[in-house]
Coordinates of N, CA and C in Angstrom, one line a residue:
X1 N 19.8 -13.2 49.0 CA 19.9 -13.0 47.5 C 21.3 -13.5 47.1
X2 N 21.1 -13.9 46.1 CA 22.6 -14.5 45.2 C 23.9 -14.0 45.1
X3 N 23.5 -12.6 44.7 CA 24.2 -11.5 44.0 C 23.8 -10.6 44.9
X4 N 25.1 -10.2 45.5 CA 25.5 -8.9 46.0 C 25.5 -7.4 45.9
X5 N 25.2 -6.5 46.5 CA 25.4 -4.9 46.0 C 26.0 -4.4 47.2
X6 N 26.6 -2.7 46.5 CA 27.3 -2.3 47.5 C 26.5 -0.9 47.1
X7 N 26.8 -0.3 47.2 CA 26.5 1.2 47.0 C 27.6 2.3 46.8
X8 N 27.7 3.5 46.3 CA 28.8 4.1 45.5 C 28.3 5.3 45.9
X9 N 28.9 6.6 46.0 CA 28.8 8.2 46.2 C 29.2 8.7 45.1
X10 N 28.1 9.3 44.3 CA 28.8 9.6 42.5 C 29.2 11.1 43.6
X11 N 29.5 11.9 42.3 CA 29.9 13.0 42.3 C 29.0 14.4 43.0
X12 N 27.5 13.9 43.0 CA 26.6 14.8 43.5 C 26.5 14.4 44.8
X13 N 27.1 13.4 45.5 CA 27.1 12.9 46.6 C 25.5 12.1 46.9
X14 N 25.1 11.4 45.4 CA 23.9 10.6 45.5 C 24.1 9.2 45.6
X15 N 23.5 8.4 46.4 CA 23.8 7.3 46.8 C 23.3 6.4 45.8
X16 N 24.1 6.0 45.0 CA 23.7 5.1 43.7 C 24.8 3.6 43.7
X17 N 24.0 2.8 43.7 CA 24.2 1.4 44.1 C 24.7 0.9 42.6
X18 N 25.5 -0.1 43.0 CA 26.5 -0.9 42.0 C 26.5 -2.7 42.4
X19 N 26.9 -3.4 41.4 CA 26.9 -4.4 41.7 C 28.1 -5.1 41.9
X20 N 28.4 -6.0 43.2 CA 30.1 -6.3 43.1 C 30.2 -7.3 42.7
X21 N 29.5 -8.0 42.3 CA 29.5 -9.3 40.8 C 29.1 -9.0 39.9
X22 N 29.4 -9.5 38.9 CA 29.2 -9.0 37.6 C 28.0 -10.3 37.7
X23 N 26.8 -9.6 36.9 CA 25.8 -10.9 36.8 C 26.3 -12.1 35.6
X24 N 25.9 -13.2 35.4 CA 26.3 -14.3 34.6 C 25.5 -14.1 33.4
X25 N 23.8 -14.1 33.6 CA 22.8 -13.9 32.9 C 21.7 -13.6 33.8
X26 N 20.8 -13.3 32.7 CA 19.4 -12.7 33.7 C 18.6 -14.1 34.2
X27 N 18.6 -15.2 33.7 CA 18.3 -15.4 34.4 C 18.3 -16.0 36.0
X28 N 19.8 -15.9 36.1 CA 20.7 -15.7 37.5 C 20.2 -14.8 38.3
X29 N 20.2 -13.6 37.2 CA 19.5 -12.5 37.9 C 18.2 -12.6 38.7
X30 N 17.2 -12.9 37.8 CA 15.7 -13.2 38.4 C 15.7 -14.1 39.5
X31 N 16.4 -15.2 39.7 CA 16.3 -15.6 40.2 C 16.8 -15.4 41.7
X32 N 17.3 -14.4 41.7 CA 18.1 -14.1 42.8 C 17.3 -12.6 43.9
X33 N 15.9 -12.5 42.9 CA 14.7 -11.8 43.7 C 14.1 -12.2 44.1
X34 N 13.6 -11.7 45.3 CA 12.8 -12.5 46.6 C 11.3 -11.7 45.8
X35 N 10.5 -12.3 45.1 CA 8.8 -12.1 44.6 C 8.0 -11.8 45.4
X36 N 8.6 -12.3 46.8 CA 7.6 -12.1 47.6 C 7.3 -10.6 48.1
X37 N 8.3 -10.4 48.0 CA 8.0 -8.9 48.4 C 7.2 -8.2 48.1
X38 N 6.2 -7.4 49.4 CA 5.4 -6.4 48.3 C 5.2 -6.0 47.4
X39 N 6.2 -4.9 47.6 CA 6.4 -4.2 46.2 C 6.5 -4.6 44.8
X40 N 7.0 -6.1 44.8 CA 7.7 -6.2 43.5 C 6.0 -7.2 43.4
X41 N 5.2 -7.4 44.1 CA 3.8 -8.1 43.8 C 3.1 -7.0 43.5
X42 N 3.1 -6.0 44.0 CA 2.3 -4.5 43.5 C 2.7 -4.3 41.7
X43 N 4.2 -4.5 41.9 CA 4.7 -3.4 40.5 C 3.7 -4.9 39.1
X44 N 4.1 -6.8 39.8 CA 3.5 -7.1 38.9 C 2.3 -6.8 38.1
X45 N 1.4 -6.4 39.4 CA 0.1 -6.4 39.3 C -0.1 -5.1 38.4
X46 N 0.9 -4.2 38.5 CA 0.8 -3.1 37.6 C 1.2 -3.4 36.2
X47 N 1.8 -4.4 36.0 CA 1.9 -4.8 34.5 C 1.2 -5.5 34.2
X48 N 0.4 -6.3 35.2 CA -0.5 -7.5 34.2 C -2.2 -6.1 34.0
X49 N -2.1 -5.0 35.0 CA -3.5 -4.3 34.6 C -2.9 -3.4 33.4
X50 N -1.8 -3.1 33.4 CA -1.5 -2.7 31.8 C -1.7 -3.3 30.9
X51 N -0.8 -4.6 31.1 CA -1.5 -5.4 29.6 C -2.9 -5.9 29.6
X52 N -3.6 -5.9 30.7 CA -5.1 -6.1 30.4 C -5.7 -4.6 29.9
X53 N -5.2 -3.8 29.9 CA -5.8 -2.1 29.6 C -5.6 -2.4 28.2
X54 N -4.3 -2.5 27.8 CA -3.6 -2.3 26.6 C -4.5 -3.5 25.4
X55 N -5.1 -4.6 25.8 CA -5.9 -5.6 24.9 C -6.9 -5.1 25.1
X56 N -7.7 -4.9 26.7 CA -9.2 -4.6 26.4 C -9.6 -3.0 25.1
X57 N -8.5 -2.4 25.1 CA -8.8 -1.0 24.9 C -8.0 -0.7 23.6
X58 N -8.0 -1.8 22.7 CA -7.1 -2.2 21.3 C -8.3 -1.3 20.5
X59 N -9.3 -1.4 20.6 CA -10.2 -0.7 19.6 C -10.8 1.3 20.1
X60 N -9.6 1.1 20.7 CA -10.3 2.8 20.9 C -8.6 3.6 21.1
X61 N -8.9 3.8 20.0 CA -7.2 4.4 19.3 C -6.9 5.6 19.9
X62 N -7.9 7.1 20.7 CA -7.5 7.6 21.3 C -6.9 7.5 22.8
X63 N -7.5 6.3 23.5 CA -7.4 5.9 24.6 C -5.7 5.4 24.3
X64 N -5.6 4.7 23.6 CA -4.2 4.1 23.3 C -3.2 5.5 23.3
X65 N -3.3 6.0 22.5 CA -2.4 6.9 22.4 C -2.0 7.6 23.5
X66 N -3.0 8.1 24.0 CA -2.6 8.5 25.3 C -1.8 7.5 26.2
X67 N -2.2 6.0 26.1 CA -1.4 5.7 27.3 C -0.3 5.0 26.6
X68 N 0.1 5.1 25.2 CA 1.4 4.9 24.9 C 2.6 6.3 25.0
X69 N 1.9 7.2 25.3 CA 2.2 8.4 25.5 C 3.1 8.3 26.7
X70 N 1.7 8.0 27.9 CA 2.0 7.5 29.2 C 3.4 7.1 29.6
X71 N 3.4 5.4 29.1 CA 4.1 4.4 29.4 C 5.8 4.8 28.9
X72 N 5.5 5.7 27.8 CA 7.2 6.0 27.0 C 7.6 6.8 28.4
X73 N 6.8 7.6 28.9 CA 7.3 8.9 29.8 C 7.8 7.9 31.0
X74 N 7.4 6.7 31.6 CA 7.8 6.3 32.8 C 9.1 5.5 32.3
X75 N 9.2 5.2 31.1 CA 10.4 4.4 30.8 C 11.4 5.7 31.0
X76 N 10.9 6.9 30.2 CA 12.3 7.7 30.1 C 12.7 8.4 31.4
X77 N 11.8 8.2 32.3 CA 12.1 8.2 33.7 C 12.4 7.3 34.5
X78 N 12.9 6.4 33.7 CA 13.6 5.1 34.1 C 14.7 5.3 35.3
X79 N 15.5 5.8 34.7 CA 17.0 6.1 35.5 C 16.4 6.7 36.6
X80 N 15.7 8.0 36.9 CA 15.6 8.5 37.6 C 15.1 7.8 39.2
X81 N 14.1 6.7 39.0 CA 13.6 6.2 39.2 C 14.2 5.2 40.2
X82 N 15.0 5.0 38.9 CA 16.2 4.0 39.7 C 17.5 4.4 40.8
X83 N 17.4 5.5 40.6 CA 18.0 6.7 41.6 C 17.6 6.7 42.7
X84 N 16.3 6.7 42.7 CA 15.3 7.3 43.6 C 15.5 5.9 44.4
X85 N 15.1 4.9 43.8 CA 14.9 3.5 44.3 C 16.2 3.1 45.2
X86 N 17.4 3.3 44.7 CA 18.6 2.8 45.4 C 19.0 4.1 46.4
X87 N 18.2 5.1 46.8 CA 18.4 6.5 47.8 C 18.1 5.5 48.7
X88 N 16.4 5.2 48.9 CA 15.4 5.2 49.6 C 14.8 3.2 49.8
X89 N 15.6 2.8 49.3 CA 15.5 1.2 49.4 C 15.1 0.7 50.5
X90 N 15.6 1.1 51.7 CA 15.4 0.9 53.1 C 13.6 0.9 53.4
X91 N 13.2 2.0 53.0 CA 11.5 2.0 53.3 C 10.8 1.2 52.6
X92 N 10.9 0.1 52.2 CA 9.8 -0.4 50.8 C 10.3 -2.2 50.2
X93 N 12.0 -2.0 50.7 CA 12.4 -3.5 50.3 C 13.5 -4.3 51.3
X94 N 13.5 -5.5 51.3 CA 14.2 -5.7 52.1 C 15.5 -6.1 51.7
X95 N 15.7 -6.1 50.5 CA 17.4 -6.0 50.1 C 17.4 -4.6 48.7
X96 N 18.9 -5.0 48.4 CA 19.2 -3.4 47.3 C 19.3 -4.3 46.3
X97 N 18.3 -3.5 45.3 CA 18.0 -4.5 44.0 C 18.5 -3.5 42.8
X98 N 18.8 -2.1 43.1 CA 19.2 -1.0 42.2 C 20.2 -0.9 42.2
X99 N 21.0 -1.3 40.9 CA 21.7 -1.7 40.2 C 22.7 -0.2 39.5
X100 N 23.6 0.0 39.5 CA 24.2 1.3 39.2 C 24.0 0.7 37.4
X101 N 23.5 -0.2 37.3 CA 23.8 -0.8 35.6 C 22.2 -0.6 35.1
X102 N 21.6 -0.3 35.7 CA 19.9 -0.4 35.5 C 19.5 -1.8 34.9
X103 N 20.0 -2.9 35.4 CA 19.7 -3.9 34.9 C 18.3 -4.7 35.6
X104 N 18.4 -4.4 36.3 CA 17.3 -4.5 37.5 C 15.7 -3.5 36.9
X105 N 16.1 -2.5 37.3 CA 15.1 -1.7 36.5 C 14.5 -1.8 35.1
X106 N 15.3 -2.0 34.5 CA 15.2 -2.5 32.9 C 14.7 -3.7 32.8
X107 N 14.8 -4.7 33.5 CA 14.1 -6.2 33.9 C 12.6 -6.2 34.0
X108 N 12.7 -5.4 35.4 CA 11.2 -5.3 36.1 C 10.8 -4.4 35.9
X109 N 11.0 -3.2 35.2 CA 9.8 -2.1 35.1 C 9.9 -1.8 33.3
X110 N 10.7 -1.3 32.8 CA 11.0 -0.8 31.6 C 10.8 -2.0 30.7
X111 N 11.1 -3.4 30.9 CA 11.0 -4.3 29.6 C 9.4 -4.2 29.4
X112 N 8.9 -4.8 30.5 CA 7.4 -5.2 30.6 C 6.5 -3.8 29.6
X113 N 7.2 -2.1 30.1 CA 6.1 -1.2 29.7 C 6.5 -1.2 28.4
X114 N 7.5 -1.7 27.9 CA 7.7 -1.4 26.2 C 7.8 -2.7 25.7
X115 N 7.2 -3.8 26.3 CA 6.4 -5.3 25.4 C 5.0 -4.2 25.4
X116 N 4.5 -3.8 26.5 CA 3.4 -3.2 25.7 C 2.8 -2.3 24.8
X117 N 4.3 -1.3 24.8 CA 4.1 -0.6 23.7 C 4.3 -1.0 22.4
X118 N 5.1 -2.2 22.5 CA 4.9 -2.4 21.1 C 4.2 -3.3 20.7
X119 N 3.2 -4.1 21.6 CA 1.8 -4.8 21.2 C 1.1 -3.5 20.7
X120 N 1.2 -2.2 21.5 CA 0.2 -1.8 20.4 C 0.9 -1.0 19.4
X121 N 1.9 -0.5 19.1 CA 2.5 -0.6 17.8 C 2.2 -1.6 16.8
X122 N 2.4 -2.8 16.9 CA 1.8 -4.2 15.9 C 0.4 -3.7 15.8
X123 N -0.7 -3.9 16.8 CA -2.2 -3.5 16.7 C -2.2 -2.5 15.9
X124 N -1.5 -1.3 15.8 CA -1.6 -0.6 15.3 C -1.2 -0.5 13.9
X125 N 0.1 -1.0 13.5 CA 0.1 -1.4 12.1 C -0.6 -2.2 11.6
X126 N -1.0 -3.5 12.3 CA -2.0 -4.6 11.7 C -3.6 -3.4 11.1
X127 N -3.6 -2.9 12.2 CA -5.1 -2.2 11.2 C -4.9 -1.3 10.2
X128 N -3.7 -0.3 10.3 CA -3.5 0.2 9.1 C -3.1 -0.8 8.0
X129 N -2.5 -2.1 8.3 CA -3.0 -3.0 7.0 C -4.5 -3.3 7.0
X130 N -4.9 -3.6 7.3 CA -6.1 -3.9 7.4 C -7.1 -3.0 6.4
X131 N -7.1 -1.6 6.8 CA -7.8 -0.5 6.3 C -7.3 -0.3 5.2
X132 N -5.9 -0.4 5.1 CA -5.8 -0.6 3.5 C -6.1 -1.9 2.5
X133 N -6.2 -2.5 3.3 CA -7.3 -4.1 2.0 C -8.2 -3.5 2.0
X134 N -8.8 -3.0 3.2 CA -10.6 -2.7 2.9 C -10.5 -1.4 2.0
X135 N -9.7 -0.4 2.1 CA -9.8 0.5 1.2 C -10.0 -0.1 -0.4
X136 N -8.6 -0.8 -1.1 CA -8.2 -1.2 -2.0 C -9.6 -2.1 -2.5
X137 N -9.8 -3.0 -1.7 CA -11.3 -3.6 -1.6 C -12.4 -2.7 -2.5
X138 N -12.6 -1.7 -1.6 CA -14.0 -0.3 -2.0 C -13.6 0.0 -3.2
X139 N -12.7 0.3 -3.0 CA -12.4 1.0 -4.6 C -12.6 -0.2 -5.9
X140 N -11.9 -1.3 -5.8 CA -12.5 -2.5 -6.8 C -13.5 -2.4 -6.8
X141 N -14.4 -2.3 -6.2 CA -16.0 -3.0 -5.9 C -15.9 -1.6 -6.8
X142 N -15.9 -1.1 -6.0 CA -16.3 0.6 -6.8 C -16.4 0.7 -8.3
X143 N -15.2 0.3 -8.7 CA -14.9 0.2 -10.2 C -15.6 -0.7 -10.7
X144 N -15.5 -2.1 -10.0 CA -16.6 -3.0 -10.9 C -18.2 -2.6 -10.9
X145 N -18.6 -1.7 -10.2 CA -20.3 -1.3 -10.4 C -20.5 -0.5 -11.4
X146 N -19.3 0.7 -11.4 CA -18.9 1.8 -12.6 C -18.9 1.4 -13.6
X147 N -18.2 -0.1 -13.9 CA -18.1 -0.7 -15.5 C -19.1 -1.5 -15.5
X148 N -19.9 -2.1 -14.2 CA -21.5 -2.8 -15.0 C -22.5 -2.0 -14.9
X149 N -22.1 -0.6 -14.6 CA -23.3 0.5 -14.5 C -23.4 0.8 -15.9
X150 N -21.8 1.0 -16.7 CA -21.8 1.4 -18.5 C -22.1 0.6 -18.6
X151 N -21.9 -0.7 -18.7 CA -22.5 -1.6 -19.5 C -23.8 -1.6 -20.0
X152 N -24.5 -1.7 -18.7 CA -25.9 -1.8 -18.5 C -26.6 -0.2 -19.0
X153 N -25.9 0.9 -19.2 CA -26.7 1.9 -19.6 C -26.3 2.2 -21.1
X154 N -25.0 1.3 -21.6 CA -25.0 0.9 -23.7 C -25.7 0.1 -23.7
X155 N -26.4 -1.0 -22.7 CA -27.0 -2.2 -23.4 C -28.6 -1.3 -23.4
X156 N -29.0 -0.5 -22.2 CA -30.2 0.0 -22.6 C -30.1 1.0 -23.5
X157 N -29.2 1.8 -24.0 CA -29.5 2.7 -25.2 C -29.4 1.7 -26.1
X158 N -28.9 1.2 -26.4 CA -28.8 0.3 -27.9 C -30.3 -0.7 -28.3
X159 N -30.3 -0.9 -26.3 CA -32.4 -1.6 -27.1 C -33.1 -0.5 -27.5
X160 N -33.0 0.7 -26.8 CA -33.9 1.9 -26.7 C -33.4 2.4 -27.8
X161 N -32.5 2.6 -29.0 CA -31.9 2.5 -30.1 C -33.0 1.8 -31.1
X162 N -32.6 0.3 -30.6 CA -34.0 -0.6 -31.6 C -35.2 -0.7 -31.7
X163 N -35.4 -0.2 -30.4 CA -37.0 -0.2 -30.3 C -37.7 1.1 -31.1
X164 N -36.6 2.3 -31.1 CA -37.2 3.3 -31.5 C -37.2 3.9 -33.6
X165 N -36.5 2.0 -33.8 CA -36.7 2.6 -35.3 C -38.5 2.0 -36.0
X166 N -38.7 1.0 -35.6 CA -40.3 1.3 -36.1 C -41.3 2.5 -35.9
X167 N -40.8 3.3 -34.5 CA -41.1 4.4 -34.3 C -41.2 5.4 -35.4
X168 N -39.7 5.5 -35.7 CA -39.4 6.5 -36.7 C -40.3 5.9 -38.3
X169 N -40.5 5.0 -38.5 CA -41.2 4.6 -39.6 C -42.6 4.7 -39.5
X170 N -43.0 4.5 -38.4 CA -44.6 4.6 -38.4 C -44.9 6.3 -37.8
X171 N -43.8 7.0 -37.8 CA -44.1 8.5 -37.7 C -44.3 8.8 -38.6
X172 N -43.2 8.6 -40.1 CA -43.3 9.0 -41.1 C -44.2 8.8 -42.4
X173 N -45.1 7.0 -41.7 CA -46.2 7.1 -42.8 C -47.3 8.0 -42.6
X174 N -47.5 8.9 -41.6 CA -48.7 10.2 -42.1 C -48.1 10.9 -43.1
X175 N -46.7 11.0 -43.2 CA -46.5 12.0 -44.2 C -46.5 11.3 -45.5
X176 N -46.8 10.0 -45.6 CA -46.8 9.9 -46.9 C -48.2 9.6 -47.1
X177 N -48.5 9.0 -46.3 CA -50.5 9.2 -46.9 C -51.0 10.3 -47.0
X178 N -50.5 12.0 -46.4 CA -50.2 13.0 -47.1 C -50.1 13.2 -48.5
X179 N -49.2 12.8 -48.6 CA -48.7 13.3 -50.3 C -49.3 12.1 -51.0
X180 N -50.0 10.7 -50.3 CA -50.8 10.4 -51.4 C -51.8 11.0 -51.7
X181 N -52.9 11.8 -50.2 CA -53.9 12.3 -50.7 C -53.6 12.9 -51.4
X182 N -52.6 14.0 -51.4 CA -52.7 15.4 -52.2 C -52.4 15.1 -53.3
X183 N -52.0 13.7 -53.5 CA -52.0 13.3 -55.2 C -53.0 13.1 -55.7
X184 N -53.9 12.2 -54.4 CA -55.4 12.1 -55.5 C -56.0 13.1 -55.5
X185 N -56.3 14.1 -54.9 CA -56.6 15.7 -54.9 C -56.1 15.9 -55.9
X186 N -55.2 16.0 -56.6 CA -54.7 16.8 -57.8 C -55.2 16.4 -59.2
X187 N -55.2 14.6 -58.8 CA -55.9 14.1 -60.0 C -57.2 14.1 -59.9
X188 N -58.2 14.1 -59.0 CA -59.7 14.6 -59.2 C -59.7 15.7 -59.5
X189 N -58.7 17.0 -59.5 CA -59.0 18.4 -59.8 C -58.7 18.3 -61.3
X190 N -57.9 17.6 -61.6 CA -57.1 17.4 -63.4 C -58.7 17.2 -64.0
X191 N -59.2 15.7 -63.1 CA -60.1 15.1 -63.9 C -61.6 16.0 -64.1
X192 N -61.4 16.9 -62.8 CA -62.9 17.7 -62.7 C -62.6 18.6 -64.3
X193 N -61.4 19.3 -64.1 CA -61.6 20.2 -65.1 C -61.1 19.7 -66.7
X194 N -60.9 18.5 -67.2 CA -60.9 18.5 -68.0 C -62.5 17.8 -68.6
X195 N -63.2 17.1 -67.2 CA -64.4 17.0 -67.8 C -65.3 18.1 -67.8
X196 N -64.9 19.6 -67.0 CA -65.6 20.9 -67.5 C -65.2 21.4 -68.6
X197 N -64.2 21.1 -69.1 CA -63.6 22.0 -70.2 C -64.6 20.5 -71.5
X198 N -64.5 19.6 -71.4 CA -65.4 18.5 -72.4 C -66.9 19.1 -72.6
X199 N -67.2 19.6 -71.7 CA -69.0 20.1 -71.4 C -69.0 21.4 -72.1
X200 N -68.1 22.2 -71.9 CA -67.8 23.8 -72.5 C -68.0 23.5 -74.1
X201 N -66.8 22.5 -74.8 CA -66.4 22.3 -75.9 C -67.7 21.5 -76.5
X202 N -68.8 21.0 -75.8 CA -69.8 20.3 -76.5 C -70.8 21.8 -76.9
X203 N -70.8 22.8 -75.4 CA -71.8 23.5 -75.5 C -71.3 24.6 -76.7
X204 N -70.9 24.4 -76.7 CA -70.2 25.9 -78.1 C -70.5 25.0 -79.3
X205 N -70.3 23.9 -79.7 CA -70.5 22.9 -80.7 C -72.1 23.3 -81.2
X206 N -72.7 23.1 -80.1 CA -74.2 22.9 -80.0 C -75.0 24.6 -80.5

């Protein structure tokens, strides 16, 4: 490897590794890991089935949460981690890649879990935009059916309006062929008794 480590005895007498070059850039850095190693072929495979979890499982929002829940917890056990890694290096790798700077750890474990937390952070705002057009959406539609529902129920009272004044006119001519009978009723009764009172006036004559 390129870049060198040494290892340091902090204060608790934990064996926490440091780097005796200062790195240039990362990708000096990367470059200076052997891939082949087991482990570090395991840990990829652990991030590409994350981000395969994390896309297949975009549409089931409780599953997400939980494992955005997950992924924050292994990052904030990052350091620890990396503690643990530069103790115990000897069992698992064949150079010291733990870094007293966590730059190493922060590369290969911690960038990768929080690109995926914030793919679904984006997923997750993109649908709350989303649900908000479609809301805003319903509610237009909504409103436009409301105002051609009135429309449609002034345009039928106003036919049902027109239609019902011949109604009212052909209700009201019984009542006036009424009051014509009882007009000619009154004048055959005029007429009966002035031609009995004519017949009276002859018979007293006579």
């Amino acid at each position: 490897m390129e870049t060198e480590f040494t290892a340091i005895l902090t204060d608790g007498n934990k064996l926490v590794p440091a780097m005796q070059n200062e790195v240039l850039n990362i990708l000096t850095f990367l470059r200076g890991i052997d891939w082949t190693e087991p482990w570090l072929i395991a840990l990829l495979i652990f991030h590409v089935l994350i981000m395969t979890v994390t896309i297949v499982t975009r549409h089931h929002g409780n599953f997400q949460g939980v494992l955005f829940f997950l992924l924050l917890i292994l990052v904030l056990f990052a350091k620890s981690i990396n503690e643990l890694g530069a103790s115990h290096w000897e069992y698992f790798s064949r150079q010291q890649y733990f870094d007293s700077h966590g730059m190493f750890i922060s590369i290969v474990f911690s960038s990768p879990i929080l690109l995926n937390c914030l793919i679904m952070v984006g997923h997750w705002l993109w649908l709350s935009g989303s649900m908000t057009i479609k809301i805003k959406q319903a509610q237009l539609k909504e409103r436009l059916r409301a105002e051609s529902r009135l429309r449609r129920q002034k345009r039928e009272a106003e036919l049902k309006n027109e239609s019902n004044e011949p109604e009212v006119e052909q209700r009201n001519w019984p009542q006036y062929d009424s009051i014509i009978i009882l007009v000619d009723i009154e004048l055959l009764d005029v007429m009966s008794l002035t031609k009995f009172l004519v017949q009276m006036k002859t018979c007293k004559e006579k």
